[in-house]
Amino acid sequence: RHDAAPPPPTRREAVAVGSGAEAGGVLAVDCEMVGVGASGLPSKLASVCVVNEAEEVVYFSYCRPPCAVTDYRTRWSGVTAPMLATAPPFEAVSREVSALLKGKVVVGHDLQHDFAALGFGHPRRLVRDTARGLPSLLGTRAGRPRKLRHLAAEFLQWRIQEGCHSPEEDAAAAMRLYRRFRPQFELAVARAEERREEARRRRAAAAEAGDDGEGAEWGESDQVGPVGGAGEASGAGSSSEPGGSSTSEHSLCENLSSAVGRRGRGAAHTSAIDGIDID
């Protein structure tokens, strides 16, 4: 059994970008989210950790969401109100992580949720997802994603998430899985890129022939997460700056804050949150 990774530092300054460990060309990322809105079900970024191939932290930050937090999900996230009270705003954290990940191979578990929380996307050819990248090896018999803690226990003999989730521990576990199965991941990515290139050729041929391609199957998109790669403006959270919070983001927060829930915040709400499949 491997020793569990230590919890991430509580002070953002301890691992600011450019200090301590070198980033390198392959990074693993994990985010923790909190709930907003009347139901507490919509998720917003609360903390993010990035580790390098040596599982050293190269970036960690808490994040103050643009919406009022209605459920800190402390049972899973480990996040409490004081941790976010003086945290940097979402726009700053998103911009910093976007710059750090730009052009890098990014490892993580079910990264579509992490990129959605961060407010930007990343080129699919640079993504190594331990939840979806190797469905025949790391998925269920039906090819569905498995929980990170189950994969860590089976393939790494490492028991993680025995309590609140640690973004450092989860990022390190994903990185360790990637390193163990690196040849398989790289082969899968190369084959997927060949399929996307063929889809691009079909689209180009259809456009040249004046066919709008309606009803055609073009395959998966070139991007994981919101439109706009790391370091570029993204529709999910960007206006004039990468990672910036747009008018639509603030409008959504205002709508969530003013929404009146159809049910109370009692047992029914707790049950709904308990049903969320997190990592």
mmCIF file with all atom_site columns, C-alpha atoms in Angstrom, residues 30-36 40-44 46-47 71-79 109-114 117 131-132 145-151 160-167 169-170 269-279:
data_model
loop_
_atom_site.group_PDB
_atom_site.id
_atom_site.type_symbol
_atom_site.label_atom_id
_atom_site.label_alt_id
_atom_site.label_comp_id
_atom_site.label_asym_id
_atom_site.label_entity_id
_atom_site.label_seq_id
_atom_site.pdbx_PDB_ins_code
_atom_site.Cartn_x
_atom_site.Cartn_y
_atom_site.Cartn_z
_atom_site.occupancy
_atom_site.B_iso_or_equiv
_atom_site.pdbx_formal_charge
_atom_site.auth_seq_id
_atom_site.auth_comp_id
_atom_site.auth_asym_id
_atom_site.auth_atom_id
_atom_site.pdbx_PDB_model_num
ATOM 1  C CA . ASP A 1 30  ? -8.192  17.940 -10.191 1.00 0.00 ? 30  ASP A CA 1
ATOM 2  C CA . CYS A 1 31  ? -10.875 20.346 -9.023  1.00 0.00 ? 31  CYS A CA 1
ATOM 3  C CA . GLU A 1 32  ? -13.256 20.412 -6.091  1.00 0.00 ? 32  GLU A CA 1
ATOM 4  C CA . MET A 1 33  ? -16.620 22.072 -6.526  1.00 0.00 ? 33  MET A CA 1
ATOM 5  C CA . VAL A 1 34  ? -19.274 23.654 -4.315  1.00 0.00 ? 34  VAL A CA 1
ATOM 6  C CA . GLY A 1 35  ? -22.995 24.033 -4.944  1.00 0.00 ? 35  GLY A CA 1
ATOM 7  C CA . VAL A 1 36  ? -24.802 27.252 -5.840  1.00 0.00 ? 36  VAL A CA 1
ATOM 8  C CA . GLY A 1 40  ? -27.291 23.723 -4.356  1.00 0.00 ? 40  GLY A CA 1
ATOM 9  C CA . LEU A 1 41  ? -26.956 21.330 -7.302  1.00 0.00 ? 41  LEU A CA 1
ATOM 10 C CA . PRO A 1 42  ? -25.208 23.532 -9.922  1.00 0.00 ? 42  PRO A CA 1
ATOM 11 C CA . SER A 1 43  ? -21.440 23.288 -9.397  1.00 0.00 ? 43  SER A CA 1
ATOM 12 C CA . LYS A 1 44  ? -18.831 26.036 -9.252  1.00 0.00 ? 44  LYS A CA 1
ATOM 13 C CA . ALA A 1 46  ? -13.845 25.915 -5.189  1.00 0.00 ? 46  ALA A CA 1
ATOM 14 C CA . SER A 1 47  ? -10.277 24.611 -5.417  1.00 0.00 ? 47  SER A CA 1
ATOM 15 C CA . ASP A 1 71  ? -23.771 24.068 -0.315  1.00 0.00 ? 71  ASP A CA 1
ATOM 16 C CA . TYR A 1 72  ? -20.078 23.697 0.457   1.00 0.00 ? 72  TYR A CA 1
ATOM 17 C CA . ARG A 1 73  ? -20.302 19.887 0.048   1.00 0.00 ? 73  ARG A CA 1
ATOM 18 C CA . THR A 1 74  ? -17.726 19.692 2.828   1.00 0.00 ? 74  THR A CA 1
ATOM 19 C CA . ARG A 1 75  ? -18.349 15.966 3.239   1.00 0.00 ? 75  ARG A CA 1
ATOM 20 C CA . TRP A 1 76  ? -16.656 15.403 -0.135  1.00 0.00 ? 76  TRP A CA 1
ATOM 21 C CA . SER A 1 77  ? -14.850 18.614 -0.993  1.00 0.00 ? 77  SER A CA 1
ATOM 22 C CA . GLY A 1 78  ? -13.367 19.395 2.403   1.00 0.00 ? 78  GLY A CA 1
ATOM 23 C CA . VAL A 1 79  ? -14.137 23.042 1.590   1.00 0.00 ? 79  VAL A CA 1
ATOM 24 C CA . HIS A 1 109 ? -10.254 11.710 -14.101 1.00 0.00 ? 109 HIS A CA 1
ATOM 25 C CA . ASP A 1 110 ? -13.387 12.601 -16.073 1.00 0.00 ? 110 ASP A CA 1
ATOM 26 C CA . LEU A 1 111 ? -11.812 15.873 -17.107 1.00 0.00 ? 111 LEU A CA 1
ATOM 27 C CA . GLN A 1 112 ? -14.881 17.235 -18.864 1.00 0.00 ? 112 GLN A CA 1
ATOM 28 C CA . HIS A 1 113 ? -16.207 18.224 -15.422 1.00 0.00 ? 113 HIS A CA 1
ATOM 29 C CA . ASP A 1 114 ? -12.928 19.845 -14.357 1.00 0.00 ? 114 ASP A CA 1
ATOM 30 C CA . ALA A 1 117 ? -15.629 24.154 -13.692 1.00 0.00 ? 117 ALA A CA 1
ATOM 31 C CA . ALA A 1 131 ? -12.105 7.734  -16.700 1.00 0.00 ? 131 ALA A CA 1
ATOM 32 C CA . ARG A 1 132 ? -12.750 7.628  -20.458 1.00 0.00 ? 132 ARG A CA 1
ATOM 33 C CA . PRO A 1 145 ? -16.164 4.878  -16.433 1.00 0.00 ? 145 PRO A CA 1
ATOM 34 C CA . ARG A 1 146 ? -15.184 3.639  -12.992 1.00 0.00 ? 146 ARG A CA 1
ATOM 35 C CA . LYS A 1 147 ? -14.531 5.692  -9.888  1.00 0.00 ? 147 LYS A CA 1
ATOM 36 C CA . LEU A 1 148 ? -10.979 6.897  -9.390  1.00 0.00 ? 148 LEU A CA 1
ATOM 37 C CA . ARG A 1 149 ? -10.744 5.338  -5.935  1.00 0.00 ? 149 ARG A CA 1
ATOM 38 C CA . HIS A 1 150 ? -11.628 1.911  -7.355  1.00 0.00 ? 150 HIS A CA 1
ATOM 39 C CA . LEU A 1 151 ? -8.986  2.206  -10.084 1.00 0.00 ? 151 LEU A CA 1
ATOM 40 C CA . ILE A 1 160 ? -7.631  7.177  -1.659  1.00 0.00 ? 160 ILE A CA 1
ATOM 41 C CA . GLN A 1 161 ? -10.652 9.314  -0.776  1.00 0.00 ? 161 GLN A CA 1
ATOM 42 C CA . GLU A 1 162 ? -11.015 7.780  2.676   1.00 0.00 ? 162 GLU A CA 1
ATOM 43 C CA . GLY A 1 163 ? -12.833 10.861 3.856   1.00 0.00 ? 163 GLY A CA 1
ATOM 44 C CA . CYS A 1 164 ? -12.863 14.271 2.202   1.00 0.00 ? 164 CYS A CA 1
ATOM 45 C CA . HIS A 1 165 ? -11.415 14.343 -1.291  1.00 0.00 ? 165 HIS A CA 1
ATOM 46 C CA . SER A 1 166 ? -7.962  15.874 -1.659  1.00 0.00 ? 166 SER A CA 1
ATOM 47 C CA . PRO A 1 167 ? -7.422  17.422 -5.109  1.00 0.00 ? 167 PRO A CA 1
ATOM 48 C CA . GLU A 1 169 ? -4.249  13.115 -3.963  1.00 0.00 ? 169 GLU A CA 1
ATOM 49 C CA . ASP A 1 170 ? -6.749  12.675 -6.799  1.00 0.00 ? 170 ASP A CA 1
ATOM 50 C CA . HIS A 1 269 ? -31.964 18.235 -0.804  1.00 0.00 ? 269 HIS A CA 1
ATOM 51 C CA . THR A 1 270 ? -29.433 16.178 1.124   1.00 0.00 ? 270 THR A CA 1
ATOM 52 C CA . SER A 1 271 ? -30.608 13.085 -0.700  1.00 0.00 ? 271 SER A CA 1
ATOM 53 C CA . ALA A 1 272 ? -30.196 14.820 -4.076  1.00 0.00 ? 272 ALA A CA 1
ATOM 54 C CA . ILE A 1 273 ? -26.625 15.833 -3.290  1.00 0.00 ? 273 ILE A CA 1
ATOM 55 C CA . ASP A 1 274 ? -25.814 12.355 -1.967  1.00 0.00 ? 274 ASP A CA 1
ATOM 56 C CA . GLY A 1 275 ? -26.846 10.977 -5.335  1.00 0.00 ? 275 GLY A CA 1
ATOM 57 C CA . ILE A 1 276 ? -24.192 12.954 -7.235  1.00 0.00 ? 276 ILE A CA 1
ATOM 58 C CA . ASP A 1 277 ? -21.470 10.700 -8.595  1.00 0.00 ? 277 ASP A CA 1
ATOM 59 C CA . ILE A 1 278 ? -18.321 12.594 -7.672  1.00 0.00 ? 278 ILE A CA 1
ATOM 60 C CA . ASP A 1 279 ? -14.952 11.165 -8.804  1.00 0.00 ? 279 ASP A CA 1
#
